[in-house]
Amino acid sequence: MTLTLQQISDLAARLDAALLEGREITRLTEEFPGLSIDDAYKIQAAGIERRAARGERISGYKMGLTSKAKRDQMGLHSAIYGVLTEPMAIAQGLALKGMIHPKAEPEIGFRIARALRGDVTRAEALAACDAVCGALEVLDSRFVGFKYFSLPDVVADNASSSRYLFGPWAPLDGLDLANLEMVMAVDGVPVESASSSAISGDPVLSIVELCRLLSLHGRELPAGSLVLAGAATTAVALKAGMRVSLKVSGLAEAAFVVDPS
Ligand code: OOG
Ligand code: MG
């Protein structure tokens, strides 16, 4: 199924209004059961254009559904990307106001020093990065129930991305990136743990896959981009007052507090 430009723009506006009003909507595939992944990425891009028009600058990209744990949790089975913008960064505490059903998940973050495009090798992706960190992503789907939706729905909804926190950046030297221990804790109590190999087998391969997917849509990964490689484990639901932290072996802790009200 191919949507008209008007339909793409209308669906982007519908999702954008839900985002701005912190309101759930029914998934798009209820109305458009044949929604294609290609059209879903067009809706995502139109949504990001709306946000850019409000002054949001793009800071990077996120990969999603790069681990078995996440694919099984969501019942969806291929990797997708979404766009990160500067106001999505968690600065002080995370305010729950305007959020629908937020969840946090443990990720690895990369900073891209040199632009990458098309089919790149693992070595090329690695050479383009100048820093790595433990990172937390906060997801908040705009769809009712935050489950059992389809891949095109999630793609259109910017891969459920809501906020992100990149921990202190470190050089990549000496790190065995596919073999880092990751422990996410709530109020100091470990709740999820995994090896970084859970992410695409090797989180650097998430960058390779991101470049491939971006090139399908005529895009490159610009220098200066921040990249979330995808969660290593399932996501945990957030509640007021929680302190969520991620410790990755060899890297400094990333943590945020959910505002008490
Ligand atoms: C889709 C986004 C998945 C990840 O890290 O795997 C994702 C979702 O779970 O709603 O961000
Ligand atoms: Mg994620």
PDB file of C-alpha atoms in Angstrom, residues 77-220:
ATOM      1  CA  HIS A  77      11.479  -9.134  14.573  1.00  0.00           C
ATOM      2  CA  SER A  78      13.598  -6.706  12.592  1.00  0.00           C
ATOM      3  CA  ALA A  79      15.833  -3.796  13.447  1.00  0.00           C
ATOM      4  CA  ILE A  80      14.493  -0.270  12.935  1.00  0.00           C
ATOM      5  CA  TYR A  81      15.794   3.252  13.428  1.00  0.00           C
ATOM      6  CA  GLY A  82      14.442   6.482  14.866  1.00  0.00           C
ATOM      7  CA  VAL A  83      15.716  10.051  15.057  1.00  0.00           C
ATOM      8  CA  LEU A  84      17.029  11.737  18.237  1.00  0.00           C
ATOM      9  CA  THR A  85      16.647  15.471  18.779  1.00  0.00           C
ATOM     10  CA  GLU A  86      18.401  17.739  21.276  1.00  0.00           C
ATOM     11  CA  PRO A  87      15.382  18.443  23.528  1.00  0.00           C
ATOM     12  CA  MET A  88      14.991  14.680  24.054  1.00  0.00           C
ATOM     13  CA  ALA A  89      18.188  14.685  26.138  1.00  0.00           C
ATOM     14  CA  ILE A  90      17.573  14.250  29.863  1.00  0.00           C
ATOM     15  CA  ALA A  91      19.259  17.176  31.571  1.00  0.00           C
ATOM     16  CA  GLN A  92      18.393  17.177  35.266  1.00  0.00           C
ATOM     17  CA  GLY A  93      15.627  14.862  36.401  1.00  0.00           C
ATOM     18  CA  LEU A  94      13.187  13.182  34.062  1.00  0.00           C
ATOM     19  CA  ALA A  95       9.790  14.891  34.255  1.00  0.00           C
ATOM     20  CA  LEU A  96       6.911  12.436  33.771  1.00  0.00           C
ATOM     21  CA  LYS A  97       4.506  15.232  32.877  1.00  0.00           C
ATOM     22  CA  GLY A  98       3.239  14.718  29.345  1.00  0.00           C
ATOM     23  CA  MET A  99       4.490  11.128  29.195  1.00  0.00           C
ATOM     24  CA  ILE A 100       2.092   8.234  28.676  1.00  0.00           C
ATOM     25  CA  HIS A 101       3.747   4.957  29.718  1.00  0.00           C
ATOM     26  CA  PRO A 102       7.490   5.584  29.904  1.00  0.00           C
ATOM     27  CA  LYS A 103      10.028   2.781  30.213  1.00  0.00           C
ATOM     28  CA  ALA A 104      13.838   2.818  30.460  1.00  0.00           C
ATOM     29  CA  GLU A 105      16.292   0.452  28.824  1.00  0.00           C
ATOM     30  CA  PRO A 106      20.068  -0.083  28.899  1.00  0.00           C
ATOM     31  CA  GLU A 107      22.029   0.714  25.778  1.00  0.00           C
ATOM     32  CA  ILE A 108      25.510   1.498  24.458  1.00  0.00           C
ATOM     33  CA  GLY A 109      26.027   4.969  22.962  1.00  0.00           C
ATOM     34  CA  PHE A 110      28.481   5.942  20.238  1.00  0.00           C
ATOM     35  CA  ARG A 111      29.667   9.340  19.010  1.00  0.00           C
ATOM     36  CA  ILE A 112      30.348   9.492  15.283  1.00  0.00           C
ATOM     37  CA  ALA A 113      33.316  11.684  14.367  1.00  0.00           C
ATOM     38  CA  ARG A 114      33.277  11.083  10.607  1.00  0.00           C
ATOM     39  CA  ALA A 115      30.243  10.711   8.355  1.00  0.00           C
ATOM     40  CA  LEU A 116      29.324   7.181   7.263  1.00  0.00           C
ATOM     41  CA  ARG A 117      27.170   6.214   4.340  1.00  0.00           C
ATOM     42  CA  GLY A 118      25.805   3.074   2.709  1.00  0.00           C
ATOM     43  CA  ASP A 119      27.325  -0.342   3.227  1.00  0.00           C
ATOM     44  CA  VAL A 120      30.147   0.011   5.728  1.00  0.00           C
ATOM     45  CA  THR A 121      32.237  -2.681   7.394  1.00  0.00           C
ATOM     46  CA  ARG A 122      32.540  -3.134  11.150  1.00  0.00           C
ATOM     47  CA  ALA A 123      36.100  -1.737  10.948  1.00  0.00           C
ATOM     48  CA  GLU A 124      34.905   1.368   9.073  1.00  0.00           C
ATOM     49  CA  ALA A 125      32.098   1.951  11.575  1.00  0.00           C
ATOM     50  CA  LEU A 126      34.510   1.569  14.475  1.00  0.00           C
ATOM     51  CA  ALA A 127      37.054   3.914  12.891  1.00  0.00           C
ATOM     52  CA  ALA A 128      34.373   6.587  12.490  1.00  0.00           C
ATOM     53  CA  CYS A 129      33.564   6.587  16.241  1.00  0.00           C
ATOM     54  CA  ASP A 130      35.545   8.690  18.658  1.00  0.00           C
ATOM     55  CA  ALA A 131      33.765   7.869  21.915  1.00  0.00           C
ATOM     56  CA  VAL A 132      31.526   5.328  23.603  1.00  0.00           C
ATOM     57  CA  CYS A 133      29.374   5.322  26.745  1.00  0.00           C
ATOM     58  CA  GLY A 134      26.719   3.504  28.706  1.00  0.00           C
ATOM     59  CA  ALA A 135      23.389   5.092  27.739  1.00  0.00           C
ATOM     60  CA  LEU A 136      19.773   4.924  28.846  1.00  0.00           C
ATOM     61  CA  GLU A 137      16.861   5.352  26.490  1.00  0.00           C
ATOM     62  CA  VAL A 138      13.371   6.264  27.711  1.00  0.00           C
ATOM     63  CA  LEU A 139      10.668   4.895  25.441  1.00  0.00           C
ATOM     64  CA  ASP A 140       7.111   6.183  25.397  1.00  0.00           C
ATOM     65  CA  SER A 141       4.897   4.870  22.645  1.00  0.00           C
ATOM     66  CA  ARG A 142       2.064   7.101  21.495  1.00  0.00           C
ATOM     67  CA  PHE A 143      -0.089   3.999  20.980  1.00  0.00           C
ATOM     68  CA  VAL A 144      -2.652   2.554  23.372  1.00  0.00           C
ATOM     69  CA  GLY A 145      -1.216  -0.175  25.579  1.00  0.00           C
ATOM     70  CA  PHE A 146       2.404   0.038  24.284  1.00  0.00           C
ATOM     71  CA  LYS A 147       2.337  -3.541  22.990  1.00  0.00           C
ATOM     72  CA  TYR A 148       1.142  -5.808  20.207  1.00  0.00           C
ATOM     73  CA  PHE A 149       1.615  -3.088  17.649  1.00  0.00           C
ATOM     74  CA  SER A 150       3.181  -3.702  14.276  1.00  0.00           C
ATOM     75  CA  LEU A 151       6.554  -2.713  12.866  1.00  0.00           C
ATOM     76  CA  PRO A 152       5.118   0.051  10.614  1.00  0.00           C
ATOM     77  CA  ASP A 153       3.280   1.544  13.627  1.00  0.00           C
ATOM     78  CA  VAL A 154       6.474   1.693  15.705  1.00  0.00           C
ATOM     79  CA  VAL A 155       8.538   3.099  12.827  1.00  0.00           C
ATOM     80  CA  ALA A 156       5.962   5.843  12.185  1.00  0.00           C
ATOM     81  CA  ASP A 157       6.060   6.657  15.914  1.00  0.00           C
ATOM     82  CA  ASN A 158       9.820   7.363  15.722  1.00  0.00           C
ATOM     83  CA  ALA A 159      10.615   3.914  17.137  1.00  0.00           C
ATOM     84  CA  SER A 160       8.894   4.823  20.451  1.00  0.00           C
ATOM     85  CA  SER A 161      11.795   7.099  21.385  1.00  0.00           C
ATOM     86  CA  SER A 162      11.077   9.733  24.004  1.00  0.00           C
ATOM     87  CA  ARG A 163      14.233  10.722  25.931  1.00  0.00           C
ATOM     88  CA  TYR A 164      17.852   9.650  26.189  1.00  0.00           C
ATOM     89  CA  LEU A 165      20.824   9.983  28.451  1.00  0.00           C
ATOM     90  CA  PHE A 166      24.345   9.397  27.204  1.00  0.00           C
ATOM     91  CA  GLY A 167      26.685   8.707  30.151  1.00  0.00           C
ATOM     92  CA  PRO A 168      30.202  10.152  30.404  1.00  0.00           C
ATOM     93  CA  TRP A 169      31.972   9.630  27.067  1.00  0.00           C
ATOM     94  CA  ALA A 170      35.175   7.556  26.961  1.00  0.00           C
ATOM     95  CA  PRO A 171      37.671   6.604  24.251  1.00  0.00           C
ATOM     96  CA  LEU A 172      37.096   3.212  22.642  1.00  0.00           C
ATOM     97  CA  ASP A 173      40.682   2.001  23.116  1.00  0.00           C
ATOM     98  CA  GLY A 174      41.114  -1.157  25.108  1.00  0.00           C
ATOM     99  CA  LEU A 175      37.391  -1.950  25.317  1.00  0.00           C
ATOM    100  CA  ASP A 176      36.124  -5.305  24.062  1.00  0.00           C
ATOM    101  CA  LEU A 177      32.890  -3.720  22.842  1.00  0.00           C
ATOM    102  CA  ALA A 178      31.105  -7.022  22.171  1.00  0.00           C
ATOM    103  CA  ASN A 179      31.858  -8.312  25.643  1.00  0.00           C
ATOM    104  CA  LEU A 180      30.944  -5.616  28.164  1.00  0.00           C
ATOM    105  CA  GLU A 181      28.851  -6.434  31.197  1.00  0.00           C
ATOM    106  CA  MET A 182      25.779  -4.185  31.474  1.00  0.00           C
ATOM    107  CA  VAL A 183      23.736  -3.855  34.683  1.00  0.00           C
ATOM    108  CA  MET A 184      20.707  -1.572  34.931  1.00  0.00           C
ATOM    109  CA  ALA A 185      19.563  -0.804  38.474  1.00  0.00           C
ATOM    110  CA  VAL A 186      16.585   0.933  40.049  1.00  0.00           C
ATOM    111  CA  ASP A 187      17.360   2.650  43.348  1.00  0.00           C
ATOM    112  CA  GLY A 188      20.626   0.716  43.446  1.00  0.00           C
ATOM    113  CA  VAL A 189      18.987  -2.701  43.021  1.00  0.00           C
ATOM    114  CA  PRO A 190      19.937  -4.519  39.782  1.00  0.00           C
ATOM    115  CA  VAL A 191      16.849  -5.171  37.640  1.00  0.00           C
ATOM    116  CA  GLU A 192      18.247  -6.148  34.229  1.00  0.00           C
ATOM    117  CA  SER A 193      21.657  -7.347  33.123  1.00  0.00           C
ATOM    118  CA  ALA A 194      23.219  -8.668  29.936  1.00  0.00           C
ATOM    119  CA  SER A 195      26.394  -8.730  27.912  1.00  0.00           C
ATOM    120  CA  SER A 196      26.755  -6.032  25.261  1.00  0.00           C
ATOM    121  CA  SER A 197      26.850  -8.942  22.774  1.00  0.00           C
ATOM    122  CA  ALA A 198      23.061  -9.055  23.222  1.00  0.00           C
ATOM    123  CA  ILE A 199      22.987  -5.920  21.036  1.00  0.00           C
ATOM    124  CA  SER A 200      23.309  -7.041  17.398  1.00  0.00           C
ATOM    125  CA  GLY A 201      25.871  -9.660  18.533  1.00  0.00           C
ATOM    126  CA  ASP A 202      28.194  -6.645  18.860  1.00  0.00           C
ATOM    127  CA  PRO A 203      26.894  -3.080  19.336  1.00  0.00           C
ATOM    128  CA  VAL A 204      29.211  -1.776  16.592  1.00  0.00           C
ATOM    129  CA  LEU A 205      27.141  -3.857  14.158  1.00  0.00           C
ATOM    130  CA  SER A 206      24.138  -1.708  15.105  1.00  0.00           C
ATOM    131  CA  ILE A 207      25.985   1.223  13.485  1.00  0.00           C
ATOM    132  CA  VAL A 208      26.606  -0.892  10.370  1.00  0.00           C
ATOM    133  CA  GLU A 209      22.893  -1.759  10.212  1.00  0.00           C
ATOM    134  CA  LEU A 210      21.898   1.868  10.866  1.00  0.00           C
ATOM    135  CA  CYS A 211      23.981   3.022   7.880  1.00  0.00           C
ATOM    136  CA  ARG A 212      22.382   0.359   5.680  1.00  0.00           C
ATOM    137  CA  LEU A 213      18.855   1.358   6.725  1.00  0.00           C
ATOM    138  CA  LEU A 214      19.586   5.085   6.369  1.00  0.00           C
ATOM    139  CA  SER A 215      20.928   4.546   2.848  1.00  0.00           C
ATOM    140  CA  LEU A 216      17.670   2.798   1.886  1.00  0.00           C
ATOM    141  CA  HIS A 217      16.064   6.172   2.601  1.00  0.00           C
ATOM    142  CA  GLY A 218      18.739   8.184   0.821  1.00  0.00           C
ATOM    143  CA  ARG A 219      20.433   9.331   4.004  1.00  0.00           C
ATOM    144  CA  GLU A 220      23.854   9.205   5.600  1.00  0.00           C
TER     145      GLU A 220
END
